[in-house]
Short mmCIF file of C-alpha atoms in Angstrom, two decimals:
data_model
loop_
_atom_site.label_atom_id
_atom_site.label_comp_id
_atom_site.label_asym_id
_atom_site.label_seq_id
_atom_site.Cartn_x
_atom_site.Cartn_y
_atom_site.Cartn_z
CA UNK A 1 14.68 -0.73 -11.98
CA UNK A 2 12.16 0.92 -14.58
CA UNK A 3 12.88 3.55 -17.24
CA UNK A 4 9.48 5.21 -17.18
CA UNK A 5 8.77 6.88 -21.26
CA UNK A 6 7.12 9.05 -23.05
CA UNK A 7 7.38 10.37 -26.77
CA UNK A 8 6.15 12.34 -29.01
CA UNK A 9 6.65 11.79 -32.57
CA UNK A 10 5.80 13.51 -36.03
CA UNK A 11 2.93 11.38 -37.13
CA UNK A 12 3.00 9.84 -40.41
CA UNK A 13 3.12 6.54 -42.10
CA UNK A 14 3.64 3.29 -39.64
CA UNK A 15 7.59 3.10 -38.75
CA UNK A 16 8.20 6.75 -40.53
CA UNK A 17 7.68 9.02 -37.72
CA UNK A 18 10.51 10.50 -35.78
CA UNK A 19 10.62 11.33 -32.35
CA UNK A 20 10.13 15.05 -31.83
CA UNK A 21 10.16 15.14 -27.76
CA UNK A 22 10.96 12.81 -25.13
CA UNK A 23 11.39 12.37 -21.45
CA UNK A 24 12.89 9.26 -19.57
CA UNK A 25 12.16 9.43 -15.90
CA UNK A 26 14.86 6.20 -13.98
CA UNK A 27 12.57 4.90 -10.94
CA UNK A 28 13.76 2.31 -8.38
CA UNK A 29 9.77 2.23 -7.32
CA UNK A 30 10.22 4.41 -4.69
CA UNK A 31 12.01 7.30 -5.83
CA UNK A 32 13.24 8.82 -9.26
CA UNK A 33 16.82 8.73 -9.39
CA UNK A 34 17.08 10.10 -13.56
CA UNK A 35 15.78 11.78 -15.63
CA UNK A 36 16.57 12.64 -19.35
CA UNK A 37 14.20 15.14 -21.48
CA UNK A 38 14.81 16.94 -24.51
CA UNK A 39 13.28 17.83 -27.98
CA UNK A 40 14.54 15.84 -30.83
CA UNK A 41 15.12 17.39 -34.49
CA UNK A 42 13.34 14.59 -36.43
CA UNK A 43 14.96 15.50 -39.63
CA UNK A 44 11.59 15.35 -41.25
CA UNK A 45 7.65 17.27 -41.56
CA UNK A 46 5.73 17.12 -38.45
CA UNK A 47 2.04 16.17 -39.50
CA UNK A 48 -0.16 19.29 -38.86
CA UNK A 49 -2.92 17.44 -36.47
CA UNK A 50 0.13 16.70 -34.45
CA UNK A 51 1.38 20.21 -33.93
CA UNK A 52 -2.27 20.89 -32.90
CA UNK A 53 -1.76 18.14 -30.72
CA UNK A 54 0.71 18.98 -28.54
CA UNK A 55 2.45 22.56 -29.87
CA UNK A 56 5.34 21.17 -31.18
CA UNK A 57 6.21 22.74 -34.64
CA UNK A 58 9.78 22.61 -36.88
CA UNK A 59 10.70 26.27 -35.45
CA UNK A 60 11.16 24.56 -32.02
CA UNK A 61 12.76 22.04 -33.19
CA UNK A 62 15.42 23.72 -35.54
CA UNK A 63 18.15 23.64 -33.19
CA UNK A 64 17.23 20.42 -31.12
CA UNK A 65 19.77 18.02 -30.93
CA UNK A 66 19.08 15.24 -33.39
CA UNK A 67 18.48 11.27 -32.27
CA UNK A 68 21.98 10.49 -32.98
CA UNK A 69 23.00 12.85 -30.48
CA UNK A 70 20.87 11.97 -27.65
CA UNK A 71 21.04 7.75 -28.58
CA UNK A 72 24.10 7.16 -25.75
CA UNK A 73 22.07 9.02 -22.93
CA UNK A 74 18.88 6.95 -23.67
CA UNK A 75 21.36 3.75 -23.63
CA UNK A 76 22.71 4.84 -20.44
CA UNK A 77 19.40 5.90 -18.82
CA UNK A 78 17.46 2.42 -19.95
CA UNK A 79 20.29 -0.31 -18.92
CA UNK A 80 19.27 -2.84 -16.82
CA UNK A 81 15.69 -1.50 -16.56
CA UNK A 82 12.60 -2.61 -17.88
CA UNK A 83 10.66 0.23 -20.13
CA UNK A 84 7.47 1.96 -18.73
CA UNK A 85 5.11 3.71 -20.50
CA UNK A 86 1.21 3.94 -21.25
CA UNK A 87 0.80 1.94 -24.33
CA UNK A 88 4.27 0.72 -24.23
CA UNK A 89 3.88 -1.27 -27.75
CA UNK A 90 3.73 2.69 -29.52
CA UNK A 91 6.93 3.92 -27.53
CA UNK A 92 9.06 1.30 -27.67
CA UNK A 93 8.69 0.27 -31.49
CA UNK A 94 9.29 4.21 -31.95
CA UNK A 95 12.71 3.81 -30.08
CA UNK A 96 13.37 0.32 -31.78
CA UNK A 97 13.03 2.29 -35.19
CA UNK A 98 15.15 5.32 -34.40
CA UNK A 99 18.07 2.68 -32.87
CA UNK A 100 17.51 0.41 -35.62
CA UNK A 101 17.87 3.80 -38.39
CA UNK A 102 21.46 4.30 -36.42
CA UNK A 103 22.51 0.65 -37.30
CA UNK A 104 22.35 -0.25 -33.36
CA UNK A 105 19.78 -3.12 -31.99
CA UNK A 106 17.87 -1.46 -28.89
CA UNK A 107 16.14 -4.41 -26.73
CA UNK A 108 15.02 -3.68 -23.03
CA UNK A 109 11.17 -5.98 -21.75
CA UNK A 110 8.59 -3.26 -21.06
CA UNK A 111 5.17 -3.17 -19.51
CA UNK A 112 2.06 -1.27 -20.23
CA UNK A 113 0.60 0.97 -17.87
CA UNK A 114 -2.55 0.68 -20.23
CA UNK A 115 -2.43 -3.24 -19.27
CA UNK A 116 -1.82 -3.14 -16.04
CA UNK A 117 -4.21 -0.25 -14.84
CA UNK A 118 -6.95 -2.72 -16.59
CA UNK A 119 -5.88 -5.66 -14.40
CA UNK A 120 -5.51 -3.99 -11.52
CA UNK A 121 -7.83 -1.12 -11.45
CA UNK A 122 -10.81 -2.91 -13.52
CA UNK A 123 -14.17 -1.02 -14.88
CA UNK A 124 -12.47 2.58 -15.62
CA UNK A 125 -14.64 4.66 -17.94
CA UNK A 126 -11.57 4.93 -20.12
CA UNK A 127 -8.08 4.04 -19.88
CA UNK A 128 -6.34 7.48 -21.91
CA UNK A 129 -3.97 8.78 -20.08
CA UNK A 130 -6.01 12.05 -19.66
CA UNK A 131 -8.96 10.31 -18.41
CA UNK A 132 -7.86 7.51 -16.19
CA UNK A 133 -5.52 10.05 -14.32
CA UNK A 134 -8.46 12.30 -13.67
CA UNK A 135 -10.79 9.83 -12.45
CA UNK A 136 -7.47 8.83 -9.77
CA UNK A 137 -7.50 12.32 -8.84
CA UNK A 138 -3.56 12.61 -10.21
CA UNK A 139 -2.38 15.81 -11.19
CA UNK A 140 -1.62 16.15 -14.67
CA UNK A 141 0.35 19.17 -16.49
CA UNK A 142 1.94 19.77 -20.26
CA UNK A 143 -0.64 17.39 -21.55
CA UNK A 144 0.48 15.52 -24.67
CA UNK A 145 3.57 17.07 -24.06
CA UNK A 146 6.51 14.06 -23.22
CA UNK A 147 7.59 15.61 -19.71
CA UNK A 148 4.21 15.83 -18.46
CA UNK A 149 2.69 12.71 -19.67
CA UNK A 150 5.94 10.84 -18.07
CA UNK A 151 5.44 12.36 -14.77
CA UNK A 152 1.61 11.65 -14.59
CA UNK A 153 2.42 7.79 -15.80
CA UNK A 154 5.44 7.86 -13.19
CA UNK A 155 2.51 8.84 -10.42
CA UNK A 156 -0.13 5.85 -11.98
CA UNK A 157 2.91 3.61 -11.97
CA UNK A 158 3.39 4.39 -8.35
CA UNK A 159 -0.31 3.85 -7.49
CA UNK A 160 -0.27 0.60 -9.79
CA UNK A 161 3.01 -1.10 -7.59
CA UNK A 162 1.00 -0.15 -4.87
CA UNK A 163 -1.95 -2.25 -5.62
CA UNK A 164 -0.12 -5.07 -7.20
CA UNK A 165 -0.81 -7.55 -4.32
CA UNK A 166 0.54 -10.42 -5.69
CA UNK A 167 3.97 -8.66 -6.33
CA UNK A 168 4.03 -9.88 -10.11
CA UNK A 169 5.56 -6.51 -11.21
CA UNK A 170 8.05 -6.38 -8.72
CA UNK A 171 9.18 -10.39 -9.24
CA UNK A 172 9.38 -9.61 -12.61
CA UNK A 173 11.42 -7.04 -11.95
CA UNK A 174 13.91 -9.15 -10.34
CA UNK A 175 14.53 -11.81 -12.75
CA UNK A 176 15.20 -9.37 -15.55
CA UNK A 177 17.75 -7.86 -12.84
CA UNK A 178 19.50 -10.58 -11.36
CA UNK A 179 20.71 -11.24 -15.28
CA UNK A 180 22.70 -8.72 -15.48
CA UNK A 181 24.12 -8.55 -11.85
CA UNK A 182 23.27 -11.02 -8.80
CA UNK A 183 24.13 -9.30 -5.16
CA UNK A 184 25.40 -12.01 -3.06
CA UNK A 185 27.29 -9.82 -0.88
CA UNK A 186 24.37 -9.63 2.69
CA UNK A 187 25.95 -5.63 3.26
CA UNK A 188 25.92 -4.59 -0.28
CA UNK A 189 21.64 -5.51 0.60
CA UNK A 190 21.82 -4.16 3.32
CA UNK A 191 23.41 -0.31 2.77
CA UNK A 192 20.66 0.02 -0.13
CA UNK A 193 17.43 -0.33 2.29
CA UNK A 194 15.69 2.23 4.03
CA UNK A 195 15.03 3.06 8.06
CA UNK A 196 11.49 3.32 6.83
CA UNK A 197 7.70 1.61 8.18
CA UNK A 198 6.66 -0.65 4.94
CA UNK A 199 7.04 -4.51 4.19
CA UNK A 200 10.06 -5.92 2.71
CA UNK A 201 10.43 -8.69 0.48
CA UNK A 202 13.04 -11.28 0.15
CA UNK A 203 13.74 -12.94 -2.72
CA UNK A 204 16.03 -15.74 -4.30
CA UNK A 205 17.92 -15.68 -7.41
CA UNK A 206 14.97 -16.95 -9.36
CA UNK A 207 13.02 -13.42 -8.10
CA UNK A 208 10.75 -15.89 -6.17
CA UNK A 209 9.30 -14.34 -2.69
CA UNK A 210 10.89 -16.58 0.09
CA UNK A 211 10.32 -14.54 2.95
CA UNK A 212 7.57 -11.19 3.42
CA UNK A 213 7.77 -9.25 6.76
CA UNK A 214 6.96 -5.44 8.47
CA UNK A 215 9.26 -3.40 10.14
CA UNK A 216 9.07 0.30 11.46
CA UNK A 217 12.65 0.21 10.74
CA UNK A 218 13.08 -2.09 7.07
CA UNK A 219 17.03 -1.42 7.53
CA UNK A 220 16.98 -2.82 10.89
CA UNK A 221 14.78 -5.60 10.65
CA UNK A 222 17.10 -7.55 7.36
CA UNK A 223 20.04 -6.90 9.28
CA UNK A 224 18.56 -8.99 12.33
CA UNK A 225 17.78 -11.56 9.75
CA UNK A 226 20.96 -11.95 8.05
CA UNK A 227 22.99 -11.42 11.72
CA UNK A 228 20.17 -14.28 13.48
CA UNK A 229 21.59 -17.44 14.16
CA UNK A 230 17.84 -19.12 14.63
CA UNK A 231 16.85 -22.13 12.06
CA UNK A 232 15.13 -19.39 9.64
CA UNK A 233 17.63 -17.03 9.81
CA UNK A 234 20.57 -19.25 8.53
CA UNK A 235 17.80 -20.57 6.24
CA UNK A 236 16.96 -16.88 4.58
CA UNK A 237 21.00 -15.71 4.69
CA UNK A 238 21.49 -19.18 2.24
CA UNK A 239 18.88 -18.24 -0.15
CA UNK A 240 18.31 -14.66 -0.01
CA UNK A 241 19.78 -13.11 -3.40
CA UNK A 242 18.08 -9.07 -3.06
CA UNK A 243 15.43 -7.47 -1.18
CA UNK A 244 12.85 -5.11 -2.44
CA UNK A 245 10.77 -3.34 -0.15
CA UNK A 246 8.01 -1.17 -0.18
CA UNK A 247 7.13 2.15 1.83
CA UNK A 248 3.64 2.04 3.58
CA UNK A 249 4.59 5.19 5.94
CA UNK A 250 1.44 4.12 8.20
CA UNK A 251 2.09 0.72 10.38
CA UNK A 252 -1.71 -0.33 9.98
CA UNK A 253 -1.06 -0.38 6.01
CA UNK A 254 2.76 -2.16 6.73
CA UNK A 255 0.61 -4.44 8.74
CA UNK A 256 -2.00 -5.35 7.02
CA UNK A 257 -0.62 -5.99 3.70
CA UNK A 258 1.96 -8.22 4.93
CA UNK A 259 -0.76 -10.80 6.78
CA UNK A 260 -2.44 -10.38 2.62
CA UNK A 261 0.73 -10.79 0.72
CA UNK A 262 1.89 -13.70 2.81
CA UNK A 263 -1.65 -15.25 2.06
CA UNK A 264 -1.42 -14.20 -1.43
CA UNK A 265 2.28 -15.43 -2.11
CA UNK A 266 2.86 -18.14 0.67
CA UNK A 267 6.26 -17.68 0.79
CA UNK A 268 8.22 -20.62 1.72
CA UNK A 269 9.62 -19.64 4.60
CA UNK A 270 6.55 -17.68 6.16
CA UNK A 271 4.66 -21.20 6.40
CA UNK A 272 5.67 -21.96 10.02
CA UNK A 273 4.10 -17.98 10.75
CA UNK A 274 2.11 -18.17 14.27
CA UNK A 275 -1.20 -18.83 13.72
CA UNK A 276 -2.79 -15.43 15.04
CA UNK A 277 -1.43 -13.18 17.37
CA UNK A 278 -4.79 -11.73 18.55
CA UNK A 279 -5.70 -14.83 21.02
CA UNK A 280 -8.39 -12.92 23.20
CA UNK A 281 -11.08 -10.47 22.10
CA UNK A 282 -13.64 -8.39 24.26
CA UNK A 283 -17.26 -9.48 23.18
CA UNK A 284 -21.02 -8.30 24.51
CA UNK A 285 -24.16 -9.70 25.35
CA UNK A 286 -27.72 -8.32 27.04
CA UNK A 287 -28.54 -10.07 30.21
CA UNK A 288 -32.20 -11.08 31.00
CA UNK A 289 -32.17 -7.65 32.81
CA UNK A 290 -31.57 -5.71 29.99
CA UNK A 291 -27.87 -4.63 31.00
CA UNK A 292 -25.32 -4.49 28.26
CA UNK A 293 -22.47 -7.04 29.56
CA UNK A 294 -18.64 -7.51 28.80
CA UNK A 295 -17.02 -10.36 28.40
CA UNK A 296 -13.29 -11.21 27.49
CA UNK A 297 -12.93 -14.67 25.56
CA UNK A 298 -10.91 -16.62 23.27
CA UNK A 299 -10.72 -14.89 19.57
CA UNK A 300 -12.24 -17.52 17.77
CA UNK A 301 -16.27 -17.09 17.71
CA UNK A 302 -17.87 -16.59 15.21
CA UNK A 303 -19.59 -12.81 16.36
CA UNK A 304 -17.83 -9.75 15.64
CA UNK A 305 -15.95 -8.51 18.33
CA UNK A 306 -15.82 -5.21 19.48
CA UNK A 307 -11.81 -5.25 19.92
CA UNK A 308 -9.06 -8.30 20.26
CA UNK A 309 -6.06 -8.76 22.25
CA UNK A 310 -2.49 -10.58 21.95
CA UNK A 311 -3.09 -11.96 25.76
CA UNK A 312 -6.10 -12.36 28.24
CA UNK A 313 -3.94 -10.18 30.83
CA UNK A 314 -3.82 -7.45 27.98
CA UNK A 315 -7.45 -7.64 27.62
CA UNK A 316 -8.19 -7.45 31.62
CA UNK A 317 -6.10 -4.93 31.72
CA UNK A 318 -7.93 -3.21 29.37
CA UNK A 319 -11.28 -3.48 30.85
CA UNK A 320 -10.29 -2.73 34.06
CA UNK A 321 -9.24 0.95 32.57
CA UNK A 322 -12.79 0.56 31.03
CA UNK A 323 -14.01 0.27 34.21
CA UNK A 324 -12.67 3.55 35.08
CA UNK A 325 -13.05 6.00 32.37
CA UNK A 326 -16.84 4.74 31.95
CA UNK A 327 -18.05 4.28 34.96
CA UNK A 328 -19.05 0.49 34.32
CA UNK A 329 -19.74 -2.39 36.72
CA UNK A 330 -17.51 -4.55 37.56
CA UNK A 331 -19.70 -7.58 37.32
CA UNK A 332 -21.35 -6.98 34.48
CA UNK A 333 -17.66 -6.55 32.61
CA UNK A 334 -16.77 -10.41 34.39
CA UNK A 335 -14.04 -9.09 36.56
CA UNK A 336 -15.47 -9.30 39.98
CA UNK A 337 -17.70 -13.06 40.13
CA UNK A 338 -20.54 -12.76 42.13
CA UNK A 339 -23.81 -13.56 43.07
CA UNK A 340 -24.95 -10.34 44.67
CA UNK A 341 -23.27 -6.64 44.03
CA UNK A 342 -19.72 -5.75 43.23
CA UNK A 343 -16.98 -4.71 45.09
CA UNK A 344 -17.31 -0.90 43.72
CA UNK A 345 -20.71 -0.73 45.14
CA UNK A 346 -20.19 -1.30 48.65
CA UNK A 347 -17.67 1.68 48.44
CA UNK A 348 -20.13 3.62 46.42
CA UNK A 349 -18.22 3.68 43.26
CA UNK A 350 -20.51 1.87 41.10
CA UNK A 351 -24.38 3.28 40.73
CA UNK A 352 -25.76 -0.01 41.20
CA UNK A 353 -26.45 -1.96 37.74
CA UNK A 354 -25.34 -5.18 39.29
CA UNK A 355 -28.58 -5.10 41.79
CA UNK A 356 -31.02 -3.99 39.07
CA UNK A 357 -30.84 -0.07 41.09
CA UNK A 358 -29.46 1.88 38.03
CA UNK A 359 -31.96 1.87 35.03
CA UNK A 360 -30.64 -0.56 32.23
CA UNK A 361 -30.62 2.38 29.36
CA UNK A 362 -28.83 4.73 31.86
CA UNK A 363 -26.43 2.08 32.11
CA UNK A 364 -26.24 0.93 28.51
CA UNK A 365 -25.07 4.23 27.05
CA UNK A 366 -22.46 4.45 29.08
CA UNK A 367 -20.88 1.19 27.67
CA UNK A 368 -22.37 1.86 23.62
CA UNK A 369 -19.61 4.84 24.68
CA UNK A 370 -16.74 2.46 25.08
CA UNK A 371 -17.98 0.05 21.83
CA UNK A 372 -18.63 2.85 19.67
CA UNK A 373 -14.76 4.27 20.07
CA UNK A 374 -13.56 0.64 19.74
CA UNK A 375 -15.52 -1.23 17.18
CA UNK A 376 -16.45 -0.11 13.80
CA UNK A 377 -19.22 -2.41 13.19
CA UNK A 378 -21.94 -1.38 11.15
CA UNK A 379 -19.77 2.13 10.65
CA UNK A 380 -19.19 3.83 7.26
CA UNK A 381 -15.70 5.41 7.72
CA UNK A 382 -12.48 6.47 6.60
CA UNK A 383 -9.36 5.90 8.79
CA UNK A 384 -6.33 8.61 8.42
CA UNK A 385 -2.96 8.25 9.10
CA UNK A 386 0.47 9.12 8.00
CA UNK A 387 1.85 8.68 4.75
CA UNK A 388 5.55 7.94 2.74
CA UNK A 389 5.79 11.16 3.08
CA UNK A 390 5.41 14.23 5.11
CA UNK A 391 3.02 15.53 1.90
CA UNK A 392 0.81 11.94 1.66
CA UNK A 393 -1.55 10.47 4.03
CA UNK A 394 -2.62 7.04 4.06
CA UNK A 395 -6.50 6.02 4.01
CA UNK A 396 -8.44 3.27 4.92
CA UNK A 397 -11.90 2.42 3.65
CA UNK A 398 -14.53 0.97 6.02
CA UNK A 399 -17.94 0.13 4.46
CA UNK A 400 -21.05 -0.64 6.73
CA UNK A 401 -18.16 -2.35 9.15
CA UNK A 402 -16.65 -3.93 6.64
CA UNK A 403 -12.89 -3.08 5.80
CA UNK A 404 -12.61 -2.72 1.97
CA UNK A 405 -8.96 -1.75 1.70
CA UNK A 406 -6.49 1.14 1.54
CA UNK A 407 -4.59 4.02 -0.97
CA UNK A 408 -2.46 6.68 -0.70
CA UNK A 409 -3.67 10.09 -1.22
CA UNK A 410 -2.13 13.43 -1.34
CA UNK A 411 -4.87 15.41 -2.15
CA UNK A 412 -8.03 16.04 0.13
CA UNK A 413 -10.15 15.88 -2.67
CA UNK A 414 -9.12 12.22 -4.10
CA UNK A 415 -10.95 11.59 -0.54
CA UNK A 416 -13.67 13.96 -0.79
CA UNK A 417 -14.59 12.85 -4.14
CA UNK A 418 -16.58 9.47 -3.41
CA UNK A 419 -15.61 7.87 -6.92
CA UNK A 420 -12.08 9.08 -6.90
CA UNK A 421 -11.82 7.22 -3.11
CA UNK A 422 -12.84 4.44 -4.81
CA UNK A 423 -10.55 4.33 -7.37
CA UNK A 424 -7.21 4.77 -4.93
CA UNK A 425 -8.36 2.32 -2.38
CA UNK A 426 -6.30 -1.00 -3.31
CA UNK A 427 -9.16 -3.60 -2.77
CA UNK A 428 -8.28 -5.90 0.07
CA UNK A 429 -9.88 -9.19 2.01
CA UNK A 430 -12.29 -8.57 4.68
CA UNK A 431 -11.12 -11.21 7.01
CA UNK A 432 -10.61 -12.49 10.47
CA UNK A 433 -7.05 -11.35 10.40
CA UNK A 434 -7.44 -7.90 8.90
CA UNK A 435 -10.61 -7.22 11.52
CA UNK A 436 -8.10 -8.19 14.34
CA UNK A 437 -5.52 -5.74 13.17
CA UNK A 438 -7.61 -2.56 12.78
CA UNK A 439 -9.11 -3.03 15.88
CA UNK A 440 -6.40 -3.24 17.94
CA UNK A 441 -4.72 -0.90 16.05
CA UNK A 442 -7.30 1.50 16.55
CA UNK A 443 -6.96 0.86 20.46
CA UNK A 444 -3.43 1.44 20.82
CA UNK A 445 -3.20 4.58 18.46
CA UNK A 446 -5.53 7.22 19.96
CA UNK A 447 -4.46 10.22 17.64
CA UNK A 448 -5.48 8.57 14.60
CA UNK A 449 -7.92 10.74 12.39
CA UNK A 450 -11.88 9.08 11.84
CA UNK A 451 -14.06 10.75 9.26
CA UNK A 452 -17.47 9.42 9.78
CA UNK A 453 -18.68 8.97 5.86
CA UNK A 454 -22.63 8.95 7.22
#
């Protein structure tokens, strides 16, 4: 749990100022579930730059409640969560003060959105609150003003969890946690985790990552894990102390950051994880002839495919469709083996590329038809789908036909606007794996939304 912060104080000599605003927004990661803002009566002068600064002047503040008065609700709205806010060192040594004025030691950990945007989204012009959230394409409002500076760092907090691959924030998260309460009770887990697409994480009582899967259904999915009576089932129900979980809304993103957070983390019971799912892939090659020709094989060659397959039946089955809807022979796919003509031209379905009668270019754009809607080599393009929500979309970047990785926008500018795109996409490994999962995602999921970026 994080209490995400932001104050605004008089100005003035180091450890003088008092707090004239603030705003406490309680996030699980997903979803706010608090929120606390008021003015504060500082009891002393607010420093004129400051009222500049963000409008705040004594007038407003003249029947605020003062600190003493508002100390319980920060207590309440802070336990058992780690403190959020952009340059974290400033606003919690503020609150430290105030607690400490009151006779009352205040100590929560905290993290630095300042810190972690510079780790995780390196080579930002600048890392201000103002700037970095415009070059995200985040909405900002009430600038300088504690309400809207916590909602804009509760949004780059968001987008930050999102790109943490390695999970550090979220382990982190745990072991402060489990501290202060340690759920051993499998239901209590259970009723707090969404029907939701995303990947879930389970963890020990140490906050380590055991186990990382996908589910279109996260709710569903743990409870067949800690009902299974399988070796890693009874293995995970032993160890498993919480869950956390994260939303992707899309199934490609659930899909493709659990094959690079299982590679990232190695959990220890994702080690005995199939190899690769995607067994067969459908390749092509130019005959002597000049004919474009299809041929299914085994997934491991070195070319790039133009799509892959879980089975060599799914693949046939596949081409023969091919077949069909483009008109293509069936020898020159390797479905009928012969030495002469296929089977479709002696009933006059095929125009004769097996016996050198149609011309080879006729021929060939009829199959650069099927490889251009399956294979995104050498393509500059965004993939769309859904989002967490009904408002956000999910995007993923493909550069010269190589996948570069995926954000959330909400926005169709932060897409529109090449640098902005840039800045939302979470960076992700172009590998084997993730080239087998777009592509046969992109096969199975015809209403998905392609915006050629040529």
């Amino acid at each position: 749990m994080y209490a995400i912060v932001d104050i605004e104080t008089t100005g003035g000599k180091f450890n003088e100022e008092g707090i004239t605003e603030i705003a406490i927004y309680r996030y699980d990661g997903h979803e706010v579930t608090d929120q606390f803002i008021s003015l504060v009566n500082p009891e002393r002068e607010i420093q004129p730059f400051v009222v500049n600064l963000t409008g705040i002047n004594s007038s407003m503040l003249k029947n605020a409640p003062k600190f003493y008065e508002v100390a319980k609700r920060i207590v309440e709205i802070t336990e058992d969560c780690i403190i959020v806010a952009h340059n974290s060192s400033f606003d919690y040594r503020i609150l430290k003060t105030e607690f400490k004025r009151l006779g009352f030691p205040f100590k929560r950990k905290t993290l630095c959105t300042v810190e972690l945007s510079q780790q995780l989204i390196p080579d930002m012009p600048s890392y201000s609150l103002g700037k970095l959230t415009r070059s995200l394409g985040i909405p900002i409002s009430d600038r300088h003003r504690a309400n809207g500076d916590a909602m804009a760092t509760v949004k780059l907090f968001k987008m930050l969890l999102d790109k943490d691959l390695d999970k550090v924030i979220v382990k982190n998260a745990i072991k402060v946690e489990q501290k202060s309460k340690i759920s051993t009770n499998l239901k209590d887990i259970i009723d707090k985790l969404p029907a939701d697409t995303g990947v879930y994480y389970i963890h020990n009582a140490d906050g380590e990552i055991i186990y990382i899967g996908k589910s279109n259904n996260i709710r569903k999915r743990i409870i067949q894990h800690f009902t299974g009576t399988n070796s890693k089932s009874k293995k995970i129900q032993k160890f498993v102390s919480t869950v956390t979980y994260e939303k992707t809304g899309s199934e490609l993103a659930a899909l493709l950051k659990e094959s690079a957070e299982i590679k990232a983390n190695k959990p220890i019971f994702n080690r005995a994880l199939r190899k690769s799912i995607f067994t067969h892939a459908l390749y092509q090659f130019t005959d002597k002839d000049g004919y474009i020709n299809l041929k299914i094989d085994t997934s491991n060659r070195e070319e790039m495919p133009i799509t892959t397959f879980t089975t060599r039946l799914s693949a046939k089955n596949f081409l023969f469709k091919a077949v069909e809807t483009y008109n293509l022979c069936q020898k020159l796919t390797g479905l009928y083996t012969t030495k002469t003509n296929c089977f479709k031209y002696d009933v006059k379905e095929c125009q004769g590329a097996c016996v050198n009668e149609e011309p080879a270019d006729s021929y060939n754009k009829r199959v650069q038809e099927l490889i251009e809607k399956f294979s995104y080599q050498n393509k500059d393009m965004l993939i769309i789908d859904k989002g967490r929500t009904i408002e956000e979309k999910t995007v993923f970047l493909i550069e010269n036909g190589i996948f570069k990785g995926l954000g959330f926008f909400d926005l169709n500018h932060q897409i529109n606007n090449r640098a902005i795109l840039s800045s939302i996409i979470t960076p992700m490994e172009n590998n084997r794996d993730a080239q087998h999962i777009i592509q046969n995602y992109m096969r199975r999921n015809k209403r998905l939304k392609i915006v050629d970026l040529n």
